[in-house]
Coordinates of C-alpha atoms in Angstrom, one line a residue:
Chain A
M1 CA 34.4 25.0 32.7
K2 CA 33.0 26.2 29.4
F3 CA 29.3 26.9 29.5
E4 CA 28.1 28.9 26.5
V5 CA 25.4 28.9 23.9
T6 CA 25.7 29.7 20.2
I7 CA 22.6 30.9 18.3
L8 CA 22.0 29.1 15.0
G9 CA 18.6 30.6 14.2
S10 CA 16.5 33.5 15.3
A11 CA 13.5 33.4 13.0
S12 CA 10.0 32.4 13.8
A13 CA 7.6 30.3 11.7
T14 CA 8.2 31.9 8.3
P15 CA 11.7 32.3 7.0
V16 CA 13.5 35.6 6.3
Y17 CA 16.6 35.6 4.0
N18 CA 19.1 36.4 6.7
R19 CA 17.5 34.6 9.6
N20 CA 17.1 30.9 10.1
P21 CA 14.5 29.1 12.2
T22 CA 15.2 28.3 15.8
A23 CA 18.2 26.2 16.9
Q24 CA 20.9 26.7 19.5
L25 CA 24.0 24.9 20.3
L26 CA 25.0 24.6 24.0
N27 CA 28.5 23.8 24.9
C28 CA 28.9 22.6 28.5
N29 CA 32.4 21.4 29.3
E30 CA 33.1 20.7 25.6
R31 CA 30.0 18.5 25.2
Q32 CA 27.5 19.8 22.6
Y33 CA 23.8 19.9 23.2
L34 CA 21.5 20.9 20.4
I35 CA 18.3 22.8 21.4
D36 CA 15.6 22.7 18.7
C37 CA 16.5 22.1 15.1
G38 CA 14.7 24.3 12.6
E39 CA 15.1 23.7 8.8
G40 CA 18.7 24.4 7.7
T41 CA 20.3 23.8 11.1
Q42 CA 22.9 21.4 9.6
Q43 CA 23.9 24.1 7.2
Q44 CA 24.2 26.6 10.0
L45 CA 26.4 24.2 12.0
I46 CA 28.7 24.0 9.0
K47 CA 28.6 27.7 8.4
F48 CA 29.7 28.5 11.9
G49 CA 32.4 25.9 12.1
F50 CA 30.7 23.2 14.3
K51 CA 30.8 19.5 13.7
A52 CA 27.4 17.9 13.9
S53 CA 29.1 14.6 14.7
K54 CA 30.0 16.0 18.1
I55 CA 26.4 16.4 19.2
D56 CA 25.2 13.6 21.4
Y57 CA 22.1 15.2 22.9
I58 CA 19.2 16.9 21.1
F59 CA 16.3 18.6 22.8
I60 CA 13.2 19.5 20.9
S61 CA 10.7 21.9 22.6
H62 CA 7.6 21.3 20.5
L63 CA 6.3 20.1 17.1
H64 CA 5.9 23.3 15.3
G65 CA 8.0 22.9 12.2
D66 CA 10.2 25.9 12.7
H67 CA 11.6 24.0 15.7
F68 CA 12.2 20.6 14.2
F69 CA 12.0 20.5 10.4
G70 CA 15.8 20.3 10.2
L71 CA 16.1 17.3 12.5
V72 CA 15.5 14.4 10.1
G73 CA 18.0 15.9 7.6
L74 CA 20.5 16.2 10.4
L75 CA 19.9 12.6 11.6
S76 CA 20.2 11.4 8.0
S77 CA 23.5 13.2 7.4
L78 CA 25.0 11.8 10.7
H79 CA 24.1 8.4 9.4
L80 CA 25.6 9.0 5.9
N81 CA 28.7 10.4 7.5
G82 CA 29.2 7.1 9.3
R83 CA 28.1 7.8 12.9
T84 CA 27.9 4.8 15.0
K85 CA 27.6 6.1 18.6
P86 CA 24.1 6.5 20.0
L87 CA 22.4 9.8 19.9
H88 CA 20.0 10.9 22.7
L89 CA 16.9 12.7 21.6
F90 CA 14.5 14.3 24.0
A91 CA 11.3 15.4 22.3
P92 CA 7.5 15.3 22.2
P93 CA 6.4 11.6 21.9
A94 CA 5.0 11.9 18.3
L95 CA 8.4 12.9 16.9
K96 CA 9.5 9.3 17.1
E97 CA 6.8 8.3 14.6
I98 CA 7.5 11.3 12.3
I99 CA 11.2 10.3 12.1
E100 CA 10.6 6.6 11.7
L101 CA 8.0 7.1 8.9
Q102 CA 10.5 9.2 6.9
F103 CA 13.3 6.7 7.4
L104 CA 11.0 3.8 6.5
H105 CA 10.1 5.3 3.1
S106 CA 13.7 6.4 2.3
D107 CA 14.7 2.8 3.1
T108 CA 17.2 4.2 5.7
R109 CA 18.4 1.9 8.4
L110 CA 20.5 4.1 10.7
R111 CA 23.9 2.8 11.6
Y112 CA 23.6 4.4 15.1
E113 CA 20.9 4.1 17.7
I114 CA 18.6 6.9 18.6
D115 CA 17.8 6.8 22.3
F116 CA 14.5 8.5 22.3
Y117 CA 13.1 10.1 25.4
P118 CA 9.5 11.2 25.1
I119 CA 8.9 14.4 27.0
D120 CA 5.8 14.8 29.1
A121 CA 4.8 18.4 28.6
T122 CA 2.3 18.5 31.5
K123 CA 4.7 18.7 34.4
P124 CA 8.3 19.8 34.9
E125 CA 10.8 17.0 35.3
V126 CA 14.5 16.3 35.2
I127 CA 15.0 14.6 31.9
F128 CA 18.8 14.3 31.8
K129 CA 21.8 14.5 34.1
N130 CA 25.5 13.8 33.7
N131 CA 28.7 15.0 35.3
D132 CA 28.4 18.4 33.7
V133 CA 24.8 19.4 33.6
T134 CA 21.2 18.7 34.7
V135 CA 18.4 19.4 32.3
E136 CA 14.8 20.0 33.4
T137 CA 11.8 20.8 31.4
I138 CA 9.9 24.1 31.7
I139 CA 6.2 23.9 31.1
L140 CA 5.4 26.7 28.6
N141 CA 2.0 27.9 27.4
H142 CA 1.8 27.6 23.6
R143 CA -0.8 26.4 21.1
I144 CA 0.5 22.9 21.3
P145 CA 2.3 21.1 24.1
C146 CA 5.7 22.9 24.5
T147 CA 8.5 22.8 27.0
G148 CA 11.4 24.9 27.6
F149 CA 14.7 23.6 29.0
K150 CA 16.6 24.6 32.1
F151 CA 20.3 23.7 32.0
T152 CA 22.0 23.8 35.4
E153 CA 25.7 23.3 35.6
K154 CA 26.7 20.6 38.0
K155 CA 28.1 22.0 41.2
R156 CA 31.9 21.7 40.9
L157 CA 34.1 20.1 43.5
R158 CA 35.7 22.4 46.1
K159 CA 39.0 24.0 45.2
L160 CA 42.1 22.8 47.0
V161 CA 44.3 25.3 48.7
I162 CA 47.5 23.6 47.5
E163 CA 49.9 25.8 49.3
K164 CA 48.4 25.1 52.7
L165 CA 48.1 21.3 52.0
E166 CA 51.8 21.2 51.1
E167 CA 52.8 23.2 54.1
D168 CA 51.0 20.8 56.3
A169 CA 52.2 17.8 54.3
V170 CA 48.7 16.3 53.7
P171 CA 49.3 13.3 51.4
V172 CA 47.9 13.9 47.9
E173 CA 45.8 10.7 48.0
Y174 CA 43.5 12.5 50.4
Y175 CA 42.9 15.5 48.1
P176 CA 39.9 13.9 46.3
M177 CA 38.1 13.4 49.6
L178 CA 38.7 17.0 50.6
K179 CA 37.4 18.2 47.3
R180 CA 34.2 16.3 47.8
S181 CA 33.7 18.1 51.2
V182 CA 34.8 15.1 53.4
D183 CA 37.0 15.5 56.5
V184 CA 40.0 13.2 56.6
D185 CA 41.6 11.4 59.5
L186 CA 45.2 10.9 58.7
P187 CA 47.2 7.7 59.8
D188 CA 49.4 10.0 61.9
G189 CA 46.4 10.9 64.0
R190 CA 45.8 14.4 62.6
S191 CA 42.2 15.3 61.7
I192 CA 42.1 17.4 58.5
K193 CA 38.9 19.5 58.1
Y194 CA 38.0 20.1 54.4
L195 CA 36.8 23.6 55.2
D196 CA 40.4 24.6 56.2
Y197 CA 42.0 23.3 53.1
T198 CA 39.5 24.0 50.3
T199 CA 37.4 26.9 49.1
D200 CA 34.0 26.7 47.6
S201 CA 33.8 26.4 43.8
A202 CA 31.8 28.9 41.7
T203 CA 28.1 28.8 42.0
P204 CA 26.7 26.6 39.2
K205 CA 25.3 28.7 36.3
V206 CA 21.8 28.2 34.9
Y207 CA 20.6 28.7 31.4
C208 CA 16.9 28.7 30.7
Y209 CA 15.6 28.3 27.2
C210 CA 11.9 29.4 26.7
S211 CA 11.1 28.7 23.1
D212 CA 7.5 29.4 22.2
T213 CA 5.1 30.7 24.9
M214 CA 2.8 33.4 25.8
Y215 CA 3.3 35.4 29.0
D216 CA 2.2 33.0 31.8
E217 CA 3.3 33.4 35.5
R218 CA 3.0 29.7 36.1
Y219 CA 6.4 29.0 34.6
F220 CA 8.2 31.9 36.2
S221 CA 9.2 30.0 39.4
Q222 CA 10.9 27.5 37.1
I223 CA 13.2 30.0 35.5
G224 CA 13.9 32.0 38.7
G225 CA 17.4 33.4 38.9
A226 CA 18.7 32.2 35.6
D227 CA 22.1 33.5 34.8
T228 CA 21.1 33.7 31.2
L229 CA 17.5 33.6 30.1
Y230 CA 16.7 33.0 26.5
H231 CA 13.1 34.0 25.9
E232 CA 11.2 34.3 22.7
A233 CA 10.1 37.8 21.8
T234 CA 8.2 37.3 18.5
F235 CA 6.5 40.7 18.4
L236 CA 6.7 44.3 19.5
H237 CA 4.3 45.2 22.2
E238 CA 2.0 47.1 19.8
M239 CA 1.2 43.6 18.5
L240 CA 0.1 42.3 21.9
D241 CA -3.2 41.0 20.6
R242 CA -1.5 39.1 17.8
A243 CA 1.0 37.7 20.4
N244 CA -1.9 36.5 22.6
E245 CA -3.8 35.0 19.7
T246 CA -0.7 33.0 18.5
H247 CA 0.5 32.3 22.1
H248 CA 3.7 34.3 21.7
T249 CA 5.5 37.0 23.7
T250 CA 6.3 40.6 23.0
A251 CA 9.7 42.1 23.6
K252 CA 8.3 44.2 26.4
Q253 CA 6.9 41.1 28.1
A254 CA 10.1 39.2 27.8
A255 CA 11.9 42.1 29.6
E256 CA 9.2 42.1 32.3
I257 CA 9.7 38.3 32.7
A258 CA 13.5 38.7 33.0
T259 CA 13.0 41.4 35.6
K260 CA 10.4 39.4 37.6
V261 CA 12.5 36.2 37.7
K262 CA 15.7 38.2 38.5
A263 CA 17.6 36.9 35.5
K264 CA 21.1 38.3 35.1
K265 CA 21.0 38.4 31.3
L266 CA 18.2 38.2 28.7
L267 CA 18.6 36.9 25.2
I268 CA 15.6 37.5 22.9
G269 CA 14.9 35.7 19.6
H270 CA 12.2 34.0 17.5
F271 CA 11.5 37.2 15.7
S272 CA 8.5 37.6 13.4
S273 CA 9.4 37.8 9.7
R274 CA 7.6 41.2 9.6
Y275 CA 10.6 42.8 11.2
K276 CA 13.3 43.4 8.6
T277 CA 15.6 44.8 11.2
L278 CA 15.6 44.1 14.9
E279 CA 16.6 47.4 16.6
A280 CA 13.1 48.2 17.7
L281 CA 12.7 44.9 19.4
L282 CA 16.0 45.2 21.2
E283 CA 15.2 48.8 22.2
E284 CA 11.8 47.8 23.6
A285 CA 13.3 45.0 25.7
K286 CA 16.2 47.1 26.9
D287 CA 13.7 49.7 28.1
G288 CA 12.4 47.1 30.6
F289 CA 15.6 45.1 31.2
D290 CA 18.8 46.7 30.3
A291 CA 21.0 43.5 30.1
T292 CA 19.2 42.3 27.0
E293 CA 20.9 41.1 23.8
L294 CA 19.6 39.9 20.4
A295 CA 20.1 36.2 20.1
T296 CA 21.0 36.3 16.4
E297 CA 22.8 33.9 14.1
G298 CA 26.4 33.1 14.9
K299 CA 26.6 34.9 18.2
T300 CA 28.0 33.0 21.2
F301 CA 27.0 34.0 24.8
E302 CA 28.8 32.9 27.9
I303 CA 26.2 31.8 30.4
Chain B
M1 CA 7.4 31.9 -24.4
K2 CA 9.7 31.7 -21.5
F3 CA 11.0 28.2 -20.7
E4 CA 13.9 28.2 -18.3
V5 CA 15.1 26.5 -15.2
T6 CA 16.8 28.0 -12.1
I7 CA 19.0 25.8 -9.9
L8 CA 18.3 26.1 -6.2
G9 CA 20.5 23.2 -5.0
S10 CA 23.3 21.1 -6.4
A11 CA 24.3 19.0 -3.4
S12 CA 23.7 15.4 -2.8
A13 CA 22.8 13.6 0.4
T14 CA 25.1 15.4 2.9
P15 CA 25.3 19.1 2.9
V16 CA 28.2 21.3 2.0
Y17 CA 28.4 24.9 3.2
N18 CA 28.0 26.6 -0.2
R19 CA 25.8 23.9 -1.8
N20 CA 22.1 23.1 -1.0
P21 CA 20.3 19.9 -1.6
T22 CA 18.4 19.4 -4.8
A23 CA 15.7 21.7 -5.9
Q24 CA 15.0 23.5 -9.2
L25 CA 12.5 26.1 -10.3
L26 CA 11.1 25.7 -13.8
N27 CA 9.5 28.8 -15.4
C28 CA 7.2 27.9 -18.3
N29 CA 5.4 30.9 -19.7
E30 CA 5.6 32.6 -16.3
R31 CA 4.1 29.7 -14.4
Q32 CA 6.4 28.3 -11.7
Y33 CA 7.0 24.5 -11.3
L34 CA 9.1 23.4 -8.4
I35 CA 11.1 20.2 -9.0
D36 CA 12.3 18.5 -5.8
C37 CA 12.5 20.4 -2.6
G38 CA 15.6 19.6 -0.4
E39 CA 16.0 21.1 3.0
G40 CA 16.4 24.9 2.8
T41 CA 14.6 25.3 -0.5
Q42 CA 12.4 28.1 0.8
Q43 CA 15.4 30.0 1.9
Q44 CA 17.0 29.5 -1.5
L45 CA 13.8 30.9 -3.2
I46 CA 14.0 34.0 -1.0
K47 CA 17.8 34.3 -1.6
F48 CA 17.3 34.3 -5.4
G49 CA 14.3 36.6 -5.4
F50 CA 11.5 34.2 -6.1
K51 CA 8.1 34.2 -4.5
A52 CA 7.1 30.8 -3.2
S53 CA 3.5 31.9 -3.4
K54 CA 3.7 31.8 -7.1
I55 CA 4.4 28.1 -7.2
D56 CA 1.3 26.0 -8.0
Y57 CA 2.9 22.7 -9.0
I58 CA 5.5 20.7 -7.1
F59 CA 7.1 17.5 -8.4
I60 CA 9.1 15.2 -6.0
S61 CA 11.2 12.6 -7.6
H62 CA 11.7 10.2 -4.7
L63 CA 11.7 10.0 -0.9
H64 CA 15.4 10.4 -0.1
G65 CA 15.5 13.3 2.2
D66 CA 17.8 15.5 0.2
H67 CA 15.0 15.7 -2.4
F68 CA 12.1 16.5 -0.1
F69 CA 13.1 17.5 3.5
G70 CA 12.4 21.2 2.6
L71 CA 8.8 20.5 1.5
V72 CA 6.8 20.5 4.7
G73 CA 8.5 23.7 5.8
L74 CA 7.6 25.3 2.4
L75 CA 4.0 24.1 2.6
S76 CA 3.8 25.4 6.2
S77 CA 5.1 28.8 5.2
L78 CA 2.7 29.1 2.4
H79 CA -0.1 28.4 4.9
L80 CA 1.2 30.9 7.4
N81 CA 1.6 33.5 4.6
G82 CA -2.1 33.2 3.8
R83 CA -2.2 31.0 0.7
T84 CA -5.7 29.9 -0.2
K85 CA -5.4 28.7 -3.8
P86 CA -4.8 24.9 -4.2
L87 CA -1.4 23.5 -4.7
H88 CA -0.7 20.5 -6.9
L89 CA 1.7 18.0 -5.6
F90 CA 3.0 15.1 -7.6
A91 CA 5.0 12.7 -5.5
P92 CA 5.6 9.2 -4.3
P93 CA 2.4 8.0 -2.5
A94 CA 3.9 7.8 1.0
L95 CA 4.7 11.5 1.0
K96 CA 1.0 12.2 1.7
E97 CA 1.2 10.4 5.0
I98 CA 4.5 12.0 5.9
I99 CA 3.1 15.5 5.4
E100 CA -0.2 14.8 7.1
L101 CA 1.5 13.3 10.2
Q102 CA 3.6 16.4 10.7
F103 CA 0.7 18.8 10.2
L104 CA -1.4 16.6 12.6
H105 CA 1.1 17.0 15.4
S106 CA 1.7 20.7 14.8
D107 CA -2.1 21.1 14.9
T108 CA -1.9 22.7 11.4
R109 CA -5.0 22.9 9.3
L110 CA -3.9 24.3 6.0
R111 CA -5.9 27.1 4.6
Y112 CA -5.4 25.8 1.1
E113 CA -5.9 22.4 -0.5
I114 CA -3.1 20.1 -1.5
D115 CA -4.2 18.3 -4.6
F116 CA -2.0 15.2 -4.2
Y117 CA -1.1 13.1 -7.2
P118 CA 0.6 9.8 -6.2
I119 CA 3.2 8.9 -8.8
D120 CA 3.5 5.3 -9.9
A121 CA 7.3 4.7 -10.3
T122 CA 6.9 1.5 -12.3
K123 CA 5.9 2.9 -15.7
P124 CA 6.2 6.2 -17.4
E125 CA 3.0 8.2 -17.6
V126 CA 1.8 11.7 -18.4
I127 CA 1.0 13.1 -15.0
F128 CA 0.1 16.7 -15.9
K129 CA -0.9 18.8 -18.9
N130 CA -1.9 22.4 -19.3
N131 CA -1.8 25.0 -22.0
D132 CA 1.9 25.4 -21.6
V133 CA 3.5 22.1 -20.8
T134 CA 3.1 18.4 -20.6
V135 CA 4.9 16.5 -17.8
E136 CA 5.7 12.8 -18.0
T137 CA 7.5 10.6 -15.6
I138 CA 10.9 9.0 -16.4
I139 CA 11.5 5.7 -14.7
L140 CA 15.0 5.9 -13.2
N141 CA 17.0 3.2 -11.5
H142 CA 17.8 4.1 -7.9
R143 CA 17.8 2.4 -4.5
I144 CA 14.2 3.3 -3.9
P145 CA 11.4 4.1 -6.4
C146 CA 12.4 7.2 -8.3
T147 CA 11.2 9.1 -11.3
G148 CA 12.6 11.9 -13.3
F149 CA 10.4 14.3 -15.1
K150 CA 10.1 15.3 -18.8
F151 CA 8.7 18.7 -19.4
T152 CA 7.6 19.2 -23.0
E153 CA 6.4 22.7 -24.1
K154 CA 3.1 22.6 -25.7
K155 CA 3.3 23.1 -29.5
R156 CA 2.4 26.7 -30.1
L157 CA -0.2 27.8 -32.6
R158 CA 1.0 28.7 -36.1
K159 CA 2.2 32.2 -36.7
L160 CA 0.0 34.5 -38.8
V161 CA 1.6 36.3 -41.8
I162 CA -0.3 39.5 -41.1
E163 CA 0.9 41.4 -44.1
K164 CA -0.5 38.8 -46.5
L165 CA -3.8 38.5 -44.5
E166 CA -4.3 42.2 -44.7
E167 CA -3.4 42.4 -48.3
D168 CA -6.0 39.8 -49.1
A169 CA -8.5 41.3 -46.7
V170 CA -9.1 38.2 -44.7
P171 CA -11.4 39.2 -41.8
V172 CA -9.7 39.0 -38.4
E173 CA -12.3 36.8 -36.9
Y174 CA -10.9 33.9 -39.0
Y175 CA -7.4 34.4 -37.8
P176 CA -7.8 31.9 -34.8
M177 CA -8.9 29.1 -37.1
L178 CA -5.9 29.6 -39.4
K179 CA -3.6 29.6 -36.4
R180 CA -5.1 26.3 -35.4
S181 CA -4.2 24.9 -38.9
V182 CA -7.8 25.0 -40.2
D183 CA -8.6 26.1 -43.7
V184 CA -11.3 28.7 -44.0
D185 CA -14.1 29.2 -46.5
L186 CA -15.0 32.8 -46.5
P187 CA -18.6 34.1 -47.1
D188 CA -17.4 35.7 -50.3
G189 CA -16.6 32.3 -51.7
R190 CA -12.9 32.4 -51.3
S191 CA -11.1 29.4 -49.8
I192 CA -8.2 30.4 -47.5
K193 CA -5.6 27.7 -46.9
Y194 CA -3.9 28.1 -43.6
L195 CA -0.6 27.0 -45.1
D196 CA -0.6 30.1 -47.3
Y197 CA -1.2 32.5 -44.5
T198 CA 0.7 31.1 -41.5
T199 CA 4.1 29.8 -40.7
D200 CA 5.0 26.9 -38.4
S201 CA 5.7 27.9 -34.8
A202 CA 9.0 26.9 -33.1
T203 CA 9.5 23.3 -32.3
P204 CA 8.4 22.7 -28.7
K205 CA 11.4 22.5 -26.3
V206 CA 12.0 19.5 -24.0
Y207 CA 13.5 19.6 -20.5
C208 CA 14.4 16.3 -18.9
Y209 CA 15.2 16.1 -15.2
C210 CA 17.0 12.9 -14.1
S211 CA 17.4 13.2 -10.4
D212 CA 19.0 10.1 -8.8
T213 CA 19.8 7.1 -10.9
M214 CA 22.5 4.8 -12.0
Y215 CA 23.4 4.4 -15.7
D216 CA 20.6 2.3 -17.2
E217 CA 19.8 2.2 -20.9
R218 CA 16.1 1.5 -20.2
Y219 CA 15.3 5.1 -19.6
F220 CA 17.3 6.5 -22.5
S221 CA 14.5 6.3 -25.0
Q222 CA 12.4 8.5 -22.7
I223 CA 14.9 11.3 -22.6
G224 CA 15.8 11.2 -26.3
G225 CA 16.4 14.5 -28.0
A226 CA 16.0 16.6 -24.9
D227 CA 16.9 20.3 -25.6
T228 CA 18.3 20.4 -22.1
L229 CA 19.0 17.3 -20.1
Y230 CA 19.7 17.7 -16.4
H231 CA 21.4 14.5 -15.2
E232 CA 22.9 13.8 -11.8
A233 CA 26.6 13.3 -11.8
T234 CA 27.3 12.5 -8.2
F235 CA 30.9 11.2 -8.6
L236 CA 34.0 11.3 -10.8
H237 CA 34.4 8.2 -12.9
E238 CA 37.2 7.0 -10.7
M239 CA 34.5 6.4 -8.1
L240 CA 32.4 4.2 -10.5
D241 CA 32.2 1.3 -8.0
R242 CA 30.8 3.7 -5.4
A243 CA 28.4 5.1 -7.9
N244 CA 27.1 1.6 -8.8
E245 CA 26.8 0.7 -5.2
T246 CA 24.8 3.7 -4.3
H247 CA 22.9 3.8 -7.6
H248 CA 24.3 7.0 -8.8
T249 CA 26.0 8.2 -12.0
T250 CA 29.5 9.5 -12.7
A251 CA 30.2 12.7 -14.7
K252 CA 31.7 10.6 -17.5
Q253 CA 28.5 8.5 -17.6
A254 CA 26.3 11.6 -17.7
A255 CA 28.2 12.8 -20.7
E256 CA 27.9 9.5 -22.4
I257 CA 24.1 9.5 -21.8
A258 CA 23.8 13.0 -23.2
T259 CA 25.7 11.9 -26.3
K260 CA 23.6 8.7 -26.7
V261 CA 20.3 10.4 -26.4
K262 CA 21.4 13.4 -28.6
A263 CA 20.7 16.0 -26.0
K264 CA 21.5 19.6 -27.1
K265 CA 22.7 20.7 -23.6
L266 CA 23.7 18.8 -20.5
L267 CA 23.4 20.2 -17.0
I268 CA 25.1 18.2 -14.2
G269 CA 24.4 18.3 -10.5
H270 CA 23.8 16.4 -7.3
F271 CA 27.5 16.5 -6.5
S272 CA 29.0 14.4 -3.6
S273 CA 30.1 16.5 -0.6
R274 CA 33.6 15.0 -1.1
Y275 CA 34.2 17.5 -4.0
K276 CA 35.0 20.9 -2.5
T277 CA 35.3 22.3 -6.0
L278 CA 33.5 21.1 -9.1
E279 CA 36.0 21.8 -11.9
A280 CA 37.1 18.2 -12.2
L281 CA 33.5 17.0 -12.6
L282 CA 32.8 19.6 -15.3
E283 CA 36.0 18.7 -17.1
E284 CA 35.3 15.0 -17.0
A285 CA 31.8 15.6 -18.4
K286 CA 32.9 18.1 -21.1
D287 CA 35.5 15.6 -22.3
G288 CA 32.6 13.4 -23.4
F289 CA 30.0 16.0 -24.1
D290 CA 31.2 19.5 -24.7
A291 CA 27.9 21.4 -24.2
T292 CA 27.9 20.6 -20.4
E293 CA 27.4 23.1 -17.6
L294 CA 27.4 22.9 -13.9
A295 CA 23.9 23.2 -12.5
T296 CA 24.9 25.2 -9.5
E297 CA 22.9 27.5 -7.1
G298 CA 21.4 30.6 -8.6
K299 CA 22.1 29.8 -12.3
T300 CA 19.2 30.1 -14.7
F301 CA 19.3 28.1 -18.0
E302 CA 17.1 28.7 -21.0
I303 CA 15.9 25.4 -22.3

């Protein structure tokens, strides 16, 4: 099953020519999930060859503009391009009013429904679940209410050992039960144990997205063991005071967090506009956690 | 005196990869005036080498998102980059609430003041005047209240004929009066006529910006004799029905308008995303009005 994330923006609050504000596109089993939507996200989608119309789920971490100023434009374009299927939006409660006010004054009546889910940023909760993925909020520590998102692949069904099933002439209509870990009593009296005819599927992968936050051990348990951890790393550690003041993280801290929570891979982003190039940030993070990569525009990472 | 406009966006409602939504930067005597502010405008400013911090006046024509979705991001970046001087914003009344709501929920208290001027879209009025330029609204015909803007250079002072003044030993302290078309009686009894010692300055130039509108003769008198007329030309004339339905103009109509109002130059923009290339639109407009140019990203036009 495909489970990968494409970075659409790596900038923080103020823009830089070659970096866009935060947005990521998660592809889980060919369904598209948009995570945050900074200004220009719809242009980034076009640039990297994605169809906005394929996005059915949008998750907004918090109401700082660099994480959502591209949303109303995107919603508007979907409408103008004829969308009719509902769109599911998980976001801080006030975003509903912000969107509605703008559509009111532009006299826009959307042709599709926005199914708005107001996120409670005070406690972690499962906010979405389908056949592919479960999404849970991560309670971050930022200047305004802010949640990250933990995407956990659904555990796949067990894999059939076809050769053995055929050898023992187990009728195909019982295969689905075996895949679901159920033993089968055949009409001919034989008892078929699922453990003998199937193997375990791969362990579900976990992607954790920590948008804007300062270093705070309280959320570490929530992101434990992530296969891929995206964590903001706005500053170099020499700017720690500024990071604390603005409730952001340094590259060194991001690496420390990845180490502590035993992540397999760390992606860093949300870089301050003061950094014209990003090598120093990458180097600082790799010093503490080698499996670090820069989450920059256009890159796709398998989770 | 410099009087020129740079195009930051030429797209209409839905984005195209290489075209941004509407925004223009007018430079009048080295003061910067931003006209409309579609999503991504701050990135366009950076791309084309302009400093957003130099903009003190912003004019928003109407509340369709492709004309203002980049504004809150721009205002926010100015704040984060330390702006303290006031910014003057001329816009439809509801934009104030839209901005304030977003700053409320992002817990942003701007370090600078926004001097908000609510535009009345029912009748033309002079909304701004300084030593360089006068700005008047143009009442357009769109689906929601919409105004264009007419920028008229201030009539310059008369030019001194220095050679003659020196020859006749007119004291320099009287030069300013002569430039302001005032005759001077010198202490030595001579009467100095300003017409003898000065020549007329250049005729003030006029730039008319007609953002979104359908063909409607009622506003033609307002844009009469523009040196440079920017007029939207969303569609080719074969799409006239669609243009009427959506209250937009065709390239052929834009040319007809430029001819009728005796404009010296026509710039067309706000192109529908259906047009991957713009040659056909230019050709159609040039057929009716030869001095037409495509108002596309990055181009600067002297007015």
